[in-house]
Coordinates of C-alpha atoms in Angstrom, one line a residue:
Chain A
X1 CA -7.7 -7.5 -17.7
X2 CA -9.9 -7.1 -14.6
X3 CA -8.9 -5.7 -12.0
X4 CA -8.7 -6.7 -8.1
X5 CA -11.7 -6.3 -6.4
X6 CA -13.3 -6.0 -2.9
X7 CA -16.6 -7.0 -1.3
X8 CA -17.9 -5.1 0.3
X9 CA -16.7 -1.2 -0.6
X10 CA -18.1 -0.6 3.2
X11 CA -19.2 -2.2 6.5
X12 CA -20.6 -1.0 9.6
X13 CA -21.0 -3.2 12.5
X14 CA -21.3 -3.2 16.2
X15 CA -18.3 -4.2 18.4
X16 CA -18.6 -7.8 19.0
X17 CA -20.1 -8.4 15.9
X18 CA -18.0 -10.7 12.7
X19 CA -17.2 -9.4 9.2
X20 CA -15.8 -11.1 6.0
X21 CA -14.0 -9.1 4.0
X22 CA -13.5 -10.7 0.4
X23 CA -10.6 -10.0 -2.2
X24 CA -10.8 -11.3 -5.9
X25 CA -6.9 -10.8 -7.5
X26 CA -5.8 -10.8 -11.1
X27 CA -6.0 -14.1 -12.4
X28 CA -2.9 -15.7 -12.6
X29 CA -1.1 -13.9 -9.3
X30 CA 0.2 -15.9 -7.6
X31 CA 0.9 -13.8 -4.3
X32 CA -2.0 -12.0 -2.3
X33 CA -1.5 -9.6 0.0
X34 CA -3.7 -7.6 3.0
X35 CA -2.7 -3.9 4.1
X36 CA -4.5 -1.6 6.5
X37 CA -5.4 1.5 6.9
X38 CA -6.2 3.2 9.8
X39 CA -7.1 6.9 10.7
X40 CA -4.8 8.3 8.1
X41 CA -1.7 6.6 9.2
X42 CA 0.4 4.7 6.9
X43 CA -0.8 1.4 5.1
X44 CA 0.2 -1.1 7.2
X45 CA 1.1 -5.2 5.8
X46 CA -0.9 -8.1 7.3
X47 CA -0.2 -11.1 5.5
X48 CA 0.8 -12.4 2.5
X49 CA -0.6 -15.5 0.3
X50 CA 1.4 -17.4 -2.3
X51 CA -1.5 -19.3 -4.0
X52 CA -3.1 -20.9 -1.2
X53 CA -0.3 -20.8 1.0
X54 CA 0.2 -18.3 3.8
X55 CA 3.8 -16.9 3.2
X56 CA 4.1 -14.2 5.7
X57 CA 1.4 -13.3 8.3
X58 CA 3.8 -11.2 10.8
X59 CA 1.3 -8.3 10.3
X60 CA -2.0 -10.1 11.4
X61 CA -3.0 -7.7 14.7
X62 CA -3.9 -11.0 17.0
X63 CA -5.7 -14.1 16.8
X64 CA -9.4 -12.5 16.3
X65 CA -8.4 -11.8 12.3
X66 CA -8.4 -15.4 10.0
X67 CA -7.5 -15.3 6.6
X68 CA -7.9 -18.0 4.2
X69 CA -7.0 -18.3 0.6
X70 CA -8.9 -21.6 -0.5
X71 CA -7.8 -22.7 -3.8
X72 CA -5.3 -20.5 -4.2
X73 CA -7.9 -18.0 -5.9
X74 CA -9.7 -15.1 -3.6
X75 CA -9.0 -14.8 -0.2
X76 CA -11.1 -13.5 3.2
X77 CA -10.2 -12.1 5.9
X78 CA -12.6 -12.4 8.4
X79 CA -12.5 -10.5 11.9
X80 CA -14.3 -12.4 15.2
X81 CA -15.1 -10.4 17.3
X82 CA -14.4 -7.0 16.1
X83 CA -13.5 -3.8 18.4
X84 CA -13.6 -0.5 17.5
X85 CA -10.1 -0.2 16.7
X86 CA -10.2 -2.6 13.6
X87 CA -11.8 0.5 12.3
X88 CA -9.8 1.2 8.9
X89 CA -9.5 0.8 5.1
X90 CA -8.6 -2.5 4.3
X91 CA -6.7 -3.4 1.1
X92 CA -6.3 -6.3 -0.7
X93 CA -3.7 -6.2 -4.0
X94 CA -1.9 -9.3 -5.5
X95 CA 1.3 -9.5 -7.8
X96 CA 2.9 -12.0 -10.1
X97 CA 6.4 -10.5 -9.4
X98 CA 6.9 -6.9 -7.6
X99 CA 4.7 -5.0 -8.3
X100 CA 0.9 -4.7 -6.3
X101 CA -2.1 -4.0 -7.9
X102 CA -4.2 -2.6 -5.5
X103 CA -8.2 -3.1 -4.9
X104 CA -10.5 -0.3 -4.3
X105 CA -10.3 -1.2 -0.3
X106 CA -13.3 -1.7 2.5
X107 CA -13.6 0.4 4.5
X108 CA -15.1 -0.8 7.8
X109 CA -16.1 1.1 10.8
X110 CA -16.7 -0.7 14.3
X111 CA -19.3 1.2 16.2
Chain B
X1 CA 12.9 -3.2 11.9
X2 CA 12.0 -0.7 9.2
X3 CA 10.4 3.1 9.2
X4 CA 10.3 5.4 6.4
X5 CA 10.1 9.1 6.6
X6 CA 8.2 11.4 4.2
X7 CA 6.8 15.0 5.0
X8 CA 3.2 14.7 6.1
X9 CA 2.1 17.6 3.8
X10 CA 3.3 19.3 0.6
X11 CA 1.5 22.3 -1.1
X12 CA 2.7 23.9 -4.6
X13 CA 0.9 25.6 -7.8
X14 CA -0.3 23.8 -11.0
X15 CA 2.8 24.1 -13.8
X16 CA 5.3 24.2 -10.9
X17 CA 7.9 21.1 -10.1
X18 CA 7.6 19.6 -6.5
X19 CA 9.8 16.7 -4.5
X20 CA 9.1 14.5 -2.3
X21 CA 11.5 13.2 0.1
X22 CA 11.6 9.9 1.7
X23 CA 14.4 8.5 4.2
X24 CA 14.7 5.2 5.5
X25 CA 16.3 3.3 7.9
X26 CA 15.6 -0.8 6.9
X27 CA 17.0 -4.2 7.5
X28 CA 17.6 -5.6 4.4
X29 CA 16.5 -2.6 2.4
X30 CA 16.0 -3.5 -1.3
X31 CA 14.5 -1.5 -3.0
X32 CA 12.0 1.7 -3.2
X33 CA 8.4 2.2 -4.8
X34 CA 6.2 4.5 -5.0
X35 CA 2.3 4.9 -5.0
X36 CA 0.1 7.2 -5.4
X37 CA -3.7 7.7 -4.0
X38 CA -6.5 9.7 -4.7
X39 CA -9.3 10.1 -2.2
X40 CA -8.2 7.1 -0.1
X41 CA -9.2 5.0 -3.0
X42 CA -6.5 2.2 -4.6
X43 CA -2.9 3.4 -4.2
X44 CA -1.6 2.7 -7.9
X45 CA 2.3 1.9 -8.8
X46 CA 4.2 5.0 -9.9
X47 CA 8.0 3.8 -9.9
X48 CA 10.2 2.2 -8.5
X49 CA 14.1 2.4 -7.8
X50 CA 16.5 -0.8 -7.6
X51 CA 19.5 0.7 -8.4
X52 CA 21.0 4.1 -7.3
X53 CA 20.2 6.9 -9.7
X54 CA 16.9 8.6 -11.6
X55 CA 14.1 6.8 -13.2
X56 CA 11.7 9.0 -15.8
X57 CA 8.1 7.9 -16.7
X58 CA 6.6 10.9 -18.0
X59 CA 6.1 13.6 -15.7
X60 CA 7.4 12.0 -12.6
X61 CA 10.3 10.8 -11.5
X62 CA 12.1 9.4 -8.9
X63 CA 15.7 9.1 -7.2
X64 CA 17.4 6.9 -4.8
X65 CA 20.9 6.9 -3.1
X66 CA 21.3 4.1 -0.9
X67 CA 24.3 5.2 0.5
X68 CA 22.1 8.2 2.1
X69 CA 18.8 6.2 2.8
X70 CA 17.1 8.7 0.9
X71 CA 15.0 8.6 -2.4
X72 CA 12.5 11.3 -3.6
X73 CA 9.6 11.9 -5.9
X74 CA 9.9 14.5 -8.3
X75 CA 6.5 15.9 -10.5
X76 CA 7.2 17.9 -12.7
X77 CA 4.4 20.5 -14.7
X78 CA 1.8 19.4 -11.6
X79 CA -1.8 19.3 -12.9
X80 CA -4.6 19.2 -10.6
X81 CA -5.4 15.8 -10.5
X82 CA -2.0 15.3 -9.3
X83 CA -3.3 16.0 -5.6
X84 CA -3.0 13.1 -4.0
X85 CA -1.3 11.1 -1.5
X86 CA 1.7 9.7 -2.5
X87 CA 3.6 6.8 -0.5
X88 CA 7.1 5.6 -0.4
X89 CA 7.5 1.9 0.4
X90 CA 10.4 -0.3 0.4
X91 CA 9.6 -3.6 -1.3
X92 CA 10.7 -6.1 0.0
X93 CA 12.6 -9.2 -2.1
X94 CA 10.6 -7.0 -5.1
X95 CA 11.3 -9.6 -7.6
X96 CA 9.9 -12.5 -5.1
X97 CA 6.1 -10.6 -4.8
X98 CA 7.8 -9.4 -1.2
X99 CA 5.3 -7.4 0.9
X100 CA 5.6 -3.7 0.9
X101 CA 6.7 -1.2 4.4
X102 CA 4.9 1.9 3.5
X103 CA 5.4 5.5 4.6
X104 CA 3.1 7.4 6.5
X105 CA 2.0 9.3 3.3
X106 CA 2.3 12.9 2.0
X107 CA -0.7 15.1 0.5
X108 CA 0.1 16.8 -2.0
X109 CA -2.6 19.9 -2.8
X110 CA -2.0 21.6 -6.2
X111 CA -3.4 25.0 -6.1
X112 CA -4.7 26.6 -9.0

């Protein structure tokens, strides 16, 4: 079976600028999750889809980040306006039950 | 609120055994993975404890005792692709899809 995937593996944009980070899961999980990354620390949760539905979104930062799961299939996670430190790797990985399946991540650097 | 504790840094030889040690102090712990990453690419699933006691797959294996808040990591004849980062995480309502509370991560470096 395929994988999850990300889109794109990086971005590098100005501060003030908006990015759309896209995450394809297994077909057939149900639950979606974003993790971040940043500056070698540990991978930190941001939200948490079940199908289109957002379960848990205690981790989103503030209200510049959106994420949106239409159809229950991929998700984005869009950040407006970004600041430099939204710099990270950001994960996407889904699950039927416990365990996550990871994507590859994007990593994006605010300059 | 929940924080997990791993060593930042571990260093052994290839054929040797190493552990990796991981406390925690969680509301409503319930149960422990672990993940391993190469070169900041996709963490991938390794194990993961429900129950007190030792799980085997393979090479590695891991422990928990939840009346200690501990759990480790153990890899056994370490190869060189086994350096890596490797994460503890407590999974939350694992058999719900609950999210996971990572550790901060240790590198391993084999050594030839």
């Amino acid at each position: 079976e395929a994988g999850v995937t990300q889109f794109p593996s990086h971005s590098v944009i100005e501060k003030g600028q908006t990015v759309t980070l896209r995450c394809d899961p297994i077909s057939g999980h149900d639950n979606l999750y974003w993790y971040r990354r940043v500056m070698g620390k540990e991978i930190k949760f941001l939200l948490h889809f079940v199908k289109e539905s957002k379960q848990d979104e205690s981790g989103m930062p503030n209200n510049r980040f959106l994420a949106e799961r239409t159809g229950g299939t991929y998700s984005t996670l869009k950040v407006q306006p970004a600041e430099l430190e939204d710099s990270g790797v950001y994960f996407c990985a889904s699950s039927q039950t416990g365990t996550h399946v990871f994507g590859p991540g994007t990593r994006l650097t605010v300059t | 609120g929940q924080s997990l504790e791993q060593p930042s840094e571990v260093t052994a030889v290839e054929g040797a055994i190493v552990q990796i040690n991981c406390t925690y102090q969680t509301s409503g712990f319930y149960g422990l993975s672990w993940y391993q990453q190469h070169d900041g690419g996709a963490p991938t699933f390794l194990s993961y404890n429900g129950l007190d006691g030792l799980e085997e797959t393979g090479r590695f294996s891991s422990f928990l005792s939840r009346s200690d808040s501990y759990g480790y990591l153990l890899l056994q004849e370490l190869q060189m692709k086994d350096s890596a980062s490797y994460f503890c995480a407590d999974n939350l309502i694992y058999n719900q899809g609950g999210k996971l509370i990572f550790g901060q991560g240790t590198e391993l470096s084999v050594k030839p």
